[in-house]
XYZ file of N, CA and C in Angstrom:
789
model
N -11.642 -29.952 3.202
C -11.621 -29.551 1.794
C -12.934 -28.891 1.408
N -14.073 -29.495 1.840
C -15.380 -28.938 1.519
C -15.551 -27.563 2.133
N -15.108 -27.422 3.414
C -15.235 -26.144 4.100
C -14.410 -25.070 3.405
N -13.186 -25.418 3.003
C -12.316 -24.463 2.320
C -12.932 -24.038 0.988
N -13.490 -25.012 0.251
C -14.121 -24.695 -1.031
C -15.313 -23.774 -0.827
N -16.096 -24.033 0.245
C -17.270 -23.205 0.516
C -16.868 -21.769 0.825
N -15.794 -21.605 1.621
C -15.326 -20.266 1.959
C -14.890 -19.506 0.723
N -14.159 -20.205 -0.153
C -13.696 -19.549 -1.378
C -14.873 -19.222 -2.289
N -15.921 -20.075 -2.285
C -17.093 -19.808 -3.103
C -17.818 -18.562 -2.610
N -17.947 -18.436 -1.282
C -18.580 -17.260 -0.710
C -17.795 -16.006 -1.058
N -16.468 -16.102 -0.939
C -15.612 -14.958 -1.249
C -15.723 -14.593 -2.715
N -15.735 -15.595 -3.589
C -15.845 -15.333 -5.024
C -17.163 -14.631 -5.345
N -18.245 -15.072 -4.682
C -19.542 -14.439 -4.908
C -19.538 -12.987 -4.449
N -18.904 -12.749 -3.295
C -18.828 -11.387 -2.774
C -18.024 -10.493 -3.702
N -16.938 -11.025 -4.241
C -16.119 -10.251 -5.166
C -16.892 -9.932 -6.438
N -17.704 -10.891 -6.893
C -18.502 -10.665 -8.093
C -19.469 -9.505 -7.877
N -20.114 -9.476 -6.690
C -21.035 -8.395 -6.383
C -20.310 -7.065 -6.245
N -19.097 -7.118 -5.688
C -18.335 -5.885 -5.490
C -17.830 -5.318 -6.805
N -17.699 -6.166 -7.808
C -17.127 -5.720 -9.078
C -17.982 -4.668 -9.766
N -19.329 -4.738 -9.550
C -20.252 -3.753 -10.106
C -20.049 -3.586 -11.613
N -20.044 -4.698 -12.288
C -19.954 -4.634 -13.745
C -18.599 -5.004 -14.307
N -17.562 -5.078 -13.457
C -16.244 -5.495 -13.956
C -16.236 -7.009 -14.101
N -16.232 -7.511 -15.324
C -16.340 -8.955 -15.526
C -15.091 -9.557 -16.152
N -14.104 -8.740 -16.468
C -12.906 -9.271 -17.106
C -11.696 -9.021 -16.230
N -10.785 -9.972 -16.266
C -9.543 -9.830 -15.530
C -8.587 -8.944 -16.313
N -7.941 -8.021 -15.641
C -6.939 -7.185 -16.274
C -5.566 -7.514 -15.701
N -4.546 -7.356 -16.515
C -3.178 -7.591 -16.085
C -2.321 -6.423 -16.544
N -1.286 -6.125 -15.785
C -0.361 -5.054 -16.150
C 0.892 -5.664 -16.757
N 1.289 -5.136 -17.891
C 2.505 -5.554 -18.557
C 3.316 -4.313 -18.926
N 4.637 -4.426 -19.040
C 5.439 -3.243 -19.371
C 4.896 -2.512 -20.585
N 4.750 -1.205 -20.433
C 4.189 -0.388 -21.499
C 5.251 0.293 -22.344
N 4.802 1.217 -23.183
C 5.706 1.932 -24.077
C 6.737 2.713 -23.270
N 7.996 2.522 -23.625
C 9.067 3.227 -22.947
C 9.534 2.601 -21.652
N 8.949 1.461 -21.281
C 9.321 0.819 -20.020
C 10.704 0.195 -20.097
N 11.390 0.188 -18.975
C 12.690 -0.476 -18.847
C 12.501 -1.698 -17.963
N 12.845 -2.873 -18.478
C 12.724 -4.119 -17.728
C 14.105 -4.662 -17.397
N 14.304 -5.158 -16.167
C 15.603 -5.745 -15.816
C 15.847 -7.010 -16.630
N 17.107 -7.379 -16.856
C 17.424 -8.611 -17.600
C 16.784 -9.831 -16.940
N 16.108 -10.650 -17.761
C 15.487 -11.857 -17.247
C 14.178 -11.646 -16.526
N 13.656 -10.409 -16.503
C 12.388 -10.113 -15.834
C 11.487 -9.331 -16.786
N 10.975 -9.971 -17.820
C 10.239 -9.255 -18.866
C 8.927 -8.639 -18.401
N 8.360 -9.104 -17.279
C 7.092 -8.558 -16.796
C 7.275 -7.421 -15.800
N 8.523 -7.104 -15.462
C 8.831 -6.110 -14.435
C 9.275 -4.795 -15.068
N 8.875 -3.685 -14.455
C 9.288 -2.355 -14.890
C 10.200 -1.761 -13.829
N 11.240 -1.068 -14.287
C 12.269 -0.549 -13.378
C 12.487 0.941 -13.633
N 12.741 1.678 -12.538
C 13.096 3.090 -12.660
C 14.002 3.465 -11.495
N 14.789 4.516 -11.683
C 15.754 4.923 -10.665
C 15.985 6.424 -10.725
N 16.125 7.049 -9.550
C 16.481 8.462 -9.452
C 16.967 8.738 -8.041
N 17.932 9.635 -7.915
C 18.468 10.031 -6.606
C 18.937 8.831 -5.785
N 19.405 7.790 -6.485
C 19.881 6.602 -5.788
C 18.797 5.664 -5.332
N 17.533 5.994 -5.580
C 16.408 5.138 -5.185
C 15.960 4.328 -6.389
N 15.951 3.024 -6.226
C 15.559 2.113 -7.295
C 14.204 1.491 -6.971
N 13.348 1.397 -7.977
C 12.012 0.822 -7.792
C 11.753 -0.182 -8.903
N 11.315 -1.373 -8.502
C 10.861 -2.407 -9.425
C 9.368 -2.619 -9.186
N 8.611 -2.886 -10.244
C 7.174 -3.109 -10.080
C 6.673 -4.110 -11.110
N 5.721 -4.963 -10.693
C 5.017 -5.834 -11.632
C 3.600 -6.041 -11.123
N 2.705 -6.491 -12.010
C 1.284 -6.500 -11.692
C 0.640 -7.852 -11.536
N 1.398 -8.906 -11.253
C 0.812 -10.242 -11.115
C 0.453 -10.535 -9.657
N -0.660 -11.245 -9.461
C -1.112 -11.672 -8.135
C -1.571 -13.119 -8.242
N -1.068 -13.992 -7.354
C -1.479 -15.397 -7.407
C -1.878 -15.911 -6.026
N -2.338 -15.007 -5.168
C -2.731 -15.405 -3.818
C -4.229 -15.441 -3.635
N -4.666 -15.292 -2.384
C -6.075 -15.291 -2.010
C -6.560 -13.841 -1.895
N -7.593 -13.465 -2.661
C -8.456 -14.291 -3.508
C -7.911 -14.440 -4.926
N -8.250 -15.553 -5.546
C -7.738 -15.834 -6.885
C -8.285 -14.854 -7.919
N -9.488 -14.318 -7.708
C -10.088 -13.410 -8.678
C -9.850 -11.940 -8.376
N -8.794 -11.633 -7.653
C -8.566 -10.243 -7.230
C -8.455 -9.291 -8.411
N -7.814 -9.727 -9.503
C -7.589 -8.836 -10.640
C -8.878 -8.458 -11.368
N -10.010 -9.078 -10.983
C -11.284 -8.707 -11.580
C -11.902 -7.496 -10.898
N -11.495 -7.198 -9.667
C -12.118 -6.107 -8.923
C -11.119 -5.080 -8.400
N -9.838 -5.445 -8.376
C -8.798 -4.554 -7.895
C -7.598 -4.633 -8.849
N -6.641 -3.742 -8.650
C -5.396 -3.795 -9.413
C -4.233 -3.863 -8.435
N -3.718 -5.079 -8.172
C -2.570 -5.218 -7.271
C -1.260 -4.963 -8.021
N -0.352 -4.274 -7.387
C 0.964 -3.998 -7.977
C 2.022 -4.287 -6.918
N 2.924 -5.197 -7.230
C 4.022 -5.487 -6.312
C 5.161 -4.518 -6.596
N 5.648 -3.858 -5.539
C 6.736 -2.895 -5.701
C 7.875 -3.245 -4.747
N 9.082 -3.000 -5.192
C 10.273 -3.212 -4.370
C 11.119 -1.948 -4.436
N 11.535 -1.470 -3.258
C 12.354 -0.268 -3.153
C 13.754 -0.644 -2.683
N 14.738 0.024 -3.244
C 16.115 -0.104 -2.775
C 16.729 1.287 -2.736
N 17.309 1.646 -1.601
C 17.869 2.975 -1.434
C 19.391 2.909 -1.467
N 19.961 3.318 -2.584
C 21.405 3.385 -2.723
C 21.896 4.832 -2.669
N 21.027 5.723 -2.231
C 21.390 7.126 -2.103
C 21.976 7.442 -0.746
N 22.046 8.718 -0.437
C 22.653 9.171 0.816
C 21.630 9.706 1.811
N 20.353 9.754 1.439
C 19.317 10.295 2.318
C 18.280 9.230 2.639
N 17.679 9.358 3.813
C 16.549 8.498 4.161
C 15.327 8.955 3.366
N 14.582 8.005 2.791
C 13.433 8.370 1.964
C 12.164 7.756 2.528
N 11.069 8.457 2.290
C 9.762 8.036 2.788
C 9.141 6.997 1.861
N 8.576 5.957 2.431
C 7.797 4.969 1.683
C 6.371 5.102 2.175
N 5.503 5.657 1.344
C 4.154 6.001 1.784
C 3.164 5.823 0.641
N 1.939 5.405 0.988
C 0.907 5.231 -0.028
C 0.597 6.549 -0.728
N 0.674 7.650 0.003
C 0.340 8.943 -0.587
C 1.310 9.319 -1.709
N 2.487 8.685 -1.735
C 3.496 8.989 -2.742
C 3.451 8.043 -3.938
N 2.471 7.140 -3.958
C 2.364 6.149 -5.045
C 0.970 6.218 -5.657
N 0.881 6.521 -6.930
C -0.400 6.573 -7.629
C -0.275 5.911 -8.990
N -1.395 5.350 -9.458
C -1.489 4.916 -10.848
C -2.183 6.016 -11.629
N -1.536 6.482 -12.679
C -2.111 7.529 -13.522
C -2.583 6.879 -14.814
N -3.888 6.898 -15.054
C -4.459 6.230 -16.213
C -4.321 7.036 -17.488
N -4.455 6.355 -18.626
C -4.423 7.038 -19.918
C -5.592 8.008 -20.063
N -6.638 7.811 -19.242
C -7.779 8.722 -19.231
C -7.469 10.006 -18.476
N -6.363 10.017 -17.734
C -6.026 11.156 -16.902
C -6.429 10.974 -15.449
N -7.195 9.925 -15.166
C -7.654 9.679 -13.798
C -6.501 9.140 -12.954
N -6.435 9.588 -11.695
C -5.397 9.141 -10.762
C -6.012 8.183 -9.735
N -5.390 7.015 -9.596
C -5.848 6.000 -8.666
C -4.913 5.978 -7.457
N -5.486 6.126 -6.273
C -4.696 6.107 -5.045
C -4.606 4.696 -4.488
N -3.472 4.403 -3.864
C -3.309 3.101 -3.210
C -4.189 3.051 -1.969
N -4.935 1.949 -1.804
C -5.816 1.807 -0.653
C -5.031 1.249 0.530
N -5.074 1.894 1.680
C -4.344 1.395 2.855
C -4.978 0.117 3.383
N -4.174 -0.859 3.837
C -4.716 -2.154 4.252
C -5.132 -2.246 5.710
N -4.822 -1.233 6.522
C -5.100 -1.311 7.956
C -6.112 -0.251 8.377
N -7.020 -0.597 9.308
C -8.003 0.386 9.788
C -7.431 1.285 10.871
N -6.376 2.017 10.540
C -5.762 2.935 11.497
C -6.538 4.245 11.469
N -6.838 4.785 12.636
C -7.589 6.026 12.734
C -6.638 7.192 12.930
N -6.748 8.185 12.075
C -5.873 9.355 12.179
C -6.393 10.307 13.231
N -5.494 11.025 13.919
C -5.933 12.082 14.827
C -6.609 13.189 14.048
N -7.533 13.888 14.679
C -8.287 14.927 13.999
C -7.551 16.264 14.102
N -7.536 17.051 12.994
C -6.867 18.351 13.044
C -7.651 19.351 13.876
N -6.980 20.287 14.506
C -7.688 21.342 15.227
C -8.561 22.148 14.273
N -9.616 22.735 14.806
C -10.494 23.551 13.981
C -9.703 24.698 13.352
N -9.964 24.934 12.077
C -9.287 26.018 11.383
C -7.934 25.649 10.814
N -7.535 24.363 10.943
C -6.243 23.927 10.425
C -6.431 23.343 9.034
N -5.678 23.838 8.076
C -5.769 23.324 6.708
C -5.180 21.926 6.644
N -5.727 21.097 5.736
C -5.240 19.723 5.596
C -3.744 19.681 5.326
N -3.254 20.602 4.492
C -1.840 20.582 4.125
C -0.929 20.900 5.298
N -1.487 21.586 6.309
C -0.677 21.960 7.470
C -0.757 20.933 8.581
N -1.613 19.940 8.396
C -1.824 18.958 9.454
C -1.296 17.594 9.038
N -0.933 16.781 9.988
C -0.550 15.424 9.657
C 0.688 14.951 10.373
N 1.369 15.805 11.118
C 2.580 15.365 11.795
C 2.218 14.808 13.170
N 2.467 13.520 13.356
C 2.175 12.840 14.612
C 3.486 12.705 15.378
N 3.532 13.213 16.590
C 4.752 13.149 17.378
C 4.714 11.957 18.318
N 5.889 11.574 18.856
C 6.002 10.367 19.662
C 5.051 10.366 20.844
N 4.859 11.505 21.491
C 4.017 11.553 22.675
C 2.565 11.236 22.365
N 2.169 11.323 21.100
C 0.769 11.100 20.739
C 0.492 9.687 20.232
N 1.516 8.821 20.111
C 1.327 7.536 19.469
C 0.238 6.711 20.132
N 0.389 6.448 21.427
C -0.543 5.554 22.106
C -1.946 6.151 22.167
N -2.013 7.474 22.286
C -3.325 8.103 22.415
C -4.025 8.264 21.070
N -3.256 8.593 20.028
C -3.874 8.989 18.768
C -3.944 7.891 17.726
N -2.989 6.972 17.692
C -2.954 6.022 16.596
C -3.000 4.580 17.074
N -3.328 4.332 18.326
C -3.467 2.961 18.791
C -4.619 2.299 18.045
N -4.493 1.025 17.669
C -5.558 0.373 16.900
C -6.826 0.223 17.716
N -7.947 0.400 17.060
C -9.244 0.242 17.725
C -9.626 -1.240 17.753
N -10.450 -1.675 18.704
C -10.882 -3.078 18.711
C -11.588 -3.434 17.416
N -11.348 -4.646 16.931
C -11.986 -5.096 15.691
C -13.489 -5.226 15.901
N -14.321 -4.752 14.963
C -15.767 -4.883 15.120
C -16.209 -6.333 15.022
N -17.324 -6.648 15.668
C -17.865 -7.994 15.579
C -18.368 -8.262 14.165
N -18.071 -9.443 13.601
C -18.556 -9.750 12.246
C -20.068 -9.902 12.240
N -20.727 -9.506 11.162
C -22.173 -9.677 11.074
C -22.542 -11.140 10.957
N -23.818 -11.496 11.190
C -24.239 -12.899 11.063
C -24.014 -13.405 9.646
N -23.804 -14.710 9.535
C -23.635 -15.317 8.227
C -22.181 -15.477 7.865
N -21.892 -16.198 6.761
C -20.505 -16.456 6.358
C -19.798 -15.176 5.922
N -18.561 -15.045 6.362
C -17.774 -13.872 5.999
C -16.302 -14.191 6.184
N -15.457 -13.610 5.330
C -14.022 -13.812 5.451
C -13.489 -12.811 6.466
N -12.973 -13.293 7.589
C -12.477 -12.432 8.646
C -10.959 -12.370 8.571
N -10.398 -11.180 8.700
C -8.945 -11.049 8.619
C -8.401 -10.402 9.897
N -7.971 -11.202 10.868
C -7.334 -10.654 12.063
C -5.965 -10.089 11.722
N -5.353 -9.328 12.643
C -4.008 -8.800 12.359
C -3.065 -9.913 11.945
N -2.314 -9.722 10.869
C -1.489 -10.799 10.317
C -0.207 -11.012 11.106
N 0.400 -12.146 10.903
C 1.734 -12.394 11.417
C 2.716 -11.625 10.543
N 3.544 -10.757 11.124
C 4.426 -9.928 10.295
C 5.481 -10.750 9.588
N 5.831 -10.343 8.365
C 6.910 -11.025 7.636
C 8.252 -10.691 8.267
N 9.318 -11.369 7.864
C 10.645 -11.038 8.393
C 10.978 -9.569 8.148
N 11.631 -8.917 9.102
C 11.955 -7.496 8.930
C 12.801 -7.257 7.683
N 12.539 -6.192 6.960
C 13.355 -5.860 5.790
C 14.682 -5.265 6.235
N 15.440 -4.763 5.270
C 16.782 -4.250 5.546
C 16.735 -2.730 5.737
N 17.258 -2.253 6.874
C 17.403 -0.826 7.154
C 16.122 -0.060 6.854
N 15.051 -0.493 7.494
C 13.741 0.121 7.289
C 13.109 0.405 8.640
N 12.605 1.626 8.812
C 11.885 2.022 10.014
C 10.385 2.011 9.713
N 9.611 1.296 10.511
C 8.168 1.260 10.302
C 7.551 2.586 10.742
N 6.544 3.044 10.002
C 5.859 4.284 10.377
C 5.164 4.104 11.720
N 5.182 5.115 12.584
C 4.620 4.983 13.933
C 3.203 4.428 14.004
N 2.259 4.822 13.121
C 0.907 4.277 13.254
C 0.809 2.761 13.090
N 1.866 2.128 12.531
C 1.800 0.708 12.230
C 2.492 -0.178 13.266
N 3.063 0.425 14.306
C 3.852 -0.407 15.221
C 3.050 -1.526 15.872
N 1.714 -1.398 16.113
C 0.997 -2.537 16.712
C 0.942 -3.754 15.801
N 1.027 -3.546 14.479
C 0.927 -4.657 13.529
C 2.290 -5.244 13.175
N 3.354 -4.585 13.552
C 4.697 -5.057 13.238
C 5.566 -5.075 14.505
N 5.192 -5.906 15.473
C 5.968 -5.947 16.719
C 7.404 -6.381 16.456
N 8.331 -5.718 17.116
C 9.736 -6.034 16.942
C 10.428 -5.202 15.880
N 9.650 -4.533 15.020
C 10.254 -3.670 14.007
C 10.652 -2.345 14.653
N 11.705 -1.739 14.146
C 12.166 -0.453 14.675
C 11.251 0.659 14.151
N 10.761 1.508 15.071
C 9.832 2.580 14.715
C 10.600 3.852 14.367
N 10.144 4.543 13.330
C 10.731 5.818 12.949
C 10.585 6.801 14.113
N 11.701 7.343 14.631
C 11.642 8.124 15.867
C 11.322 9.602 15.673
N 11.045 10.017 14.437
C 10.776 11.424 14.156
C 9.317 11.593 13.725
N 8.834 12.833 13.636
C 7.441 13.047 13.211
C 7.144 12.382 11.869
N 5.960 11.824 11.767
C 5.524 11.155 10.549
C 4.408 11.965 9.905
N 4.517 12.208 8.614
C 3.506 12.974 7.890
C 2.317 12.068 7.613
N 1.211 12.344 8.256
C 0.021 11.511 8.136
C -0.850 11.975 6.980
N -1.321 11.031 6.195
C -2.225 11.345 5.095
C -3.628 11.531 5.671
N -4.139 12.740 5.610
C -5.436 13.034 6.218
C -6.582 12.314 5.501
N -6.316 11.771 4.305
C -7.362 11.054 3.566
C -7.288 9.542 3.800
N -6.444 9.104 4.722
C -6.228 7.672 4.964
C -7.544 6.964 5.266
N -8.293 7.458 6.248
C -9.524 6.786 6.659
C -10.548 6.743 5.535
N -10.615 7.819 4.748
C -11.564 7.844 3.624
C -11.196 6.793 2.593
N -9.910 6.671 2.277
C -9.473 5.671 1.313
C -9.726 4.260 1.839
N -9.467 4.037 3.119
C -9.689 2.707 3.678
C -11.159 2.306 3.564
N -12.055 3.246 3.709
C -13.495 2.940 3.676
C -13.983 2.546 2.290
N -13.162 2.736 1.242
C -13.598 2.401 -0.117
C -13.303 0.959 -0.507
N -12.702 0.169 0.393
C -12.453 -1.247 0.073
C -13.775 -1.962 -0.213
N -13.860 -2.718 -1.311
C -15.047 -3.557 -1.517
C -15.024 -4.734 -0.547
N -16.127 -4.979 0.132
C -16.197 -6.103 1.060
C -16.232 -7.423 0.299
N -15.586 -8.503 0.773
C -14.938 -8.629 2.086
C -13.425 -8.405 2.035
N -12.960 -7.576 1.137
C -11.534 -7.290 1.043
C -11.133 -6.221 2.062
N -9.846 -6.175 2.435
C -8.760 -7.053 2.000
C -8.738 -8.370 2.760
N -8.271 -9.425 2.128
C -8.129 -10.716 2.786
C -6.888 -10.709 3.678
N -6.786 -11.728 4.515
C -5.624 -11.841 5.394
C -4.324 -11.887 4.579
N -4.341 -12.641 3.473
C -3.131 -12.762 2.670
C -2.759 -11.432 2.027
N -3.748 -10.653 1.619
C -3.468 -9.341 1.055
C -2.805 -8.433 2.096
N -3.283 -8.515 3.328
C -2.705 -7.691 4.394
C -1.273 -8.126 4.685
N -1.068 -9.440 4.748
C 0.265 -9.959 5.057
C 1.305 -9.535 4.024
N 0.873 -9.385 2.769
C 1.808 -9.057 1.689
C 1.779 -7.582 1.299
N 1.069 -6.759 2.055
C 0.993 -5.332 1.739
C 2.324 -4.639 2.011
N 2.602 -3.613 1.232
C 3.799 -2.810 1.446
C 3.644 -2.010 2.730
N 4.584 -2.136 3.685
C 4.492 -1.312 4.885
C 4.890 0.138 4.579
N 4.315 1.057 5.313
C 4.736 2.454 5.220
C 5.844 2.708 6.231
N 6.776 3.571 5.872
C 7.857 3.872 6.792
C 8.974 4.644 6.116
N 10.175 4.475 6.632
C 11.333 5.218 6.143
C 12.448 4.245 5.787
N 12.971 4.396 4.577
C 14.023 3.524 4.075
C 15.368 4.241 4.181
N 16.258 3.649 4.969
C 17.577 4.225 5.173
C 18.486 3.926 3.975
N 19.592 4.685 3.814
C 20.571 4.328 2.783
C 21.043 2.884 2.966
N 21.083 2.137 1.870
C 21.442 0.731 1.921
C 20.280 -0.177 2.252
N 19.063 0.370 2.346
C 17.897 -0.412 2.756
C 17.094 -0.960 1.602
N 16.256 -1.970 1.922
C 15.353 -2.586 0.942
C 14.013 -2.886 1.604
N 12.943 -2.747 0.843
C 11.605 -3.070 1.324
C 10.744 -3.401 0.106
N 9.782 -4.316 0.259
C 8.907 -4.667 -0.860
C 7.544 -5.078 -0.330
N 6.567 -5.087 -1.220
C 5.218 -5.498 -0.854
C 4.232 -5.047 -1.919
N 2.959 -5.366 -1.709
C 1.922 -5.032 -2.679
C 1.223 -3.726 -2.338
N 0.925 -2.970 -3.393
C 0.006 -1.854 -3.332
C -1.285 -2.290 -4.005
N -2.414 -1.859 -3.459
C -3.717 -2.258 -3.999
C -4.474 -1.011 -4.451
N -4.824 -1.008 -5.751
C -5.520 0.126 -6.341
C -6.912 -0.298 -6.790
N -7.790 0.692 -6.969
C -9.079 0.413 -7.579
C -8.859 -0.144 -8.983
N -9.854 -0.856 -9.472
C -9.742 -1.532 -10.759
C -9.510 -0.533 -11.889
N -8.546 -0.841 -12.764
C -8.196 0.075 -13.861
C -8.651 -0.470 -15.205
N -9.706 -1.288 -15.183
C -10.145 -1.951 -16.402
C -10.560 -1.026 -17.522
N -10.928 0.201 -17.204
C -11.349 1.134 -18.265
C -10.169 1.791 -18.969
N -8.951 1.579 -18.452
C -7.771 2.235 -19.001
C -7.081 1.358 -20.049
N -6.460 2.006 -21.021
C -5.631 1.283 -21.985
C -4.208 1.150 -21.471
N -3.814 2.082 -20.622
C -2.472 2.071 -20.055
C -2.498 2.842 -18.743
N -1.562 2.532 -17.878
C -1.398 3.261 -16.625
C 0.094 3.443 -16.363
N 0.414 4.461 -15.597
C 1.792 4.704 -15.184
C 1.845 4.754 -13.663
N 2.684 3.915 -13.084
C 2.901 3.976 -11.645
C 3.822 5.162 -11.375
N 3.297 6.146 -10.667
C 4.052 7.347 -10.338
C 4.491 7.259 -8.881
N 5.789 7.268 -8.654
C 6.346 7.149 -7.310
C 7.158 8.395 -6.996
N 6.735 9.131 -5.981
C 7.478 10.306 -5.549
C 8.578 9.872 -4.581
N 9.782 10.357 -4.814
C 10.900 10.114 -3.913
C 10.998 11.328 -2.993
N 10.755 11.108 -1.694
C 10.660 12.215 -0.735
C 11.665 12.013 0.388
N 12.420 13.051 0.692
C 13.339 13.034 1.824
C 12.519 12.910 3.109
N 12.786 11.868 3.903
C 11.968 11.598 5.078
C 12.133 12.643 6.166
N 13.270 13.276 6.238
C 13.521 14.234 7.319
C 13.054 15.641 6.973
N 13.272 16.078 5.751
C 12.889 17.438 5.371
C 11.516 17.513 4.721
N 11.023 16.377 4.190
C 9.771 16.387 3.448
C 9.921 16.909 2.034
N 11.137 17.172 1.601
C 11.374 17.693 0.258
C 11.276 16.596 -0.784
N 10.547 16.881 -1.863
C 10.449 15.929 -2.973
C 11.727 15.982 -3.795
N 12.357 14.818 -3.953
C 13.633 14.735 -4.649
C 13.476 14.374 -6.124
N 12.473 13.569 -6.439
C 12.288 13.106 -7.813
C 10.916 12.454 -7.931
N 10.496 12.203 -9.156
C 9.272 11.446 -9.434
C 9.628 10.367 -10.441
N 9.430 9.103 -10.035
C 9.703 7.986 -10.925
C 8.440 7.641 -11.713
N 8.622 7.306 -12.991
C 7.515 6.927 -13.867
C 7.735 5.503 -14.356
N 6.800 4.604 -14.030
C 6.902 3.204 -14.451
C 5.678 2.867 -15.296
N 5.817 2.843 -16.640
C 4.655 2.675 -17.529
C 4.230 1.211 -17.696
N 2.907 1.022 -17.725
C 2.337 -0.316 -17.941
C 1.226 -0.226 -18.989
N 1.112 -1.286 -19.777
C -0.057 -1.474 -20.623
C -1.065 -2.301 -19.840
N -2.345 -2.005 -20.004
C -3.407 -2.758 -19.338
C -3.931 -3.801 -20.321
N -3.702 -5.073 -19.986
C -4.093 -6.181 -20.848
C -5.409 -6.758 -20.357
N -6.404 -6.846 -21.248
C -7.729 -7.352 -20.880
C -7.887 -8.804 -21.359
């Protein structure tokens, strides 16, 4: 008990330092124009092209003070359409009332392959099957520095979702899951976004509950948390979710899920 309390105290102190002035907890609640499912007053719902998305902003895991330094959003996808759709961090943003766009931070230290010289970012990002082991295999975890620190080894994967293909870069973390067999559009800013995590985040529990990236087949379901930078300066935010055809890359719709930011 003492050891567990000490670890949480160290983590709480680290989070306080990482907050850089954020001293109040923020919560997301349905905002103006939001649609909430019956019996779920804290949840926001939107649907287009047969794709349904539910989202809410509560977190009750480790660390307990996460809402002081980050903005976690739990999202659930259901595909009742006729096309396979992409589930990707690059397609999910929080748009603040200030106009600022917050990107979801990826939870895994996956290294993207480098584009050839002279290749524009927009033209690069398709990883083919032959390159998986060479280009996106996970790197060895770095040795932790001296002193107390929260270490998060690769998590035990949750039960497989329904009719969902895991994105190729993630197959080492989700053994037994079916891998998407076609080219995957890689976000060239992935590594940069991952480097912005405040230490010692993400925790093991945050990783275990993170939304996996991949492809959702018709009749499929997938859910998990997205983690954004703290939105404490905003009065309201809108979760913007792009619905993208996984095979053609064509954008089918943009879902808007409005939230008020409660301080």
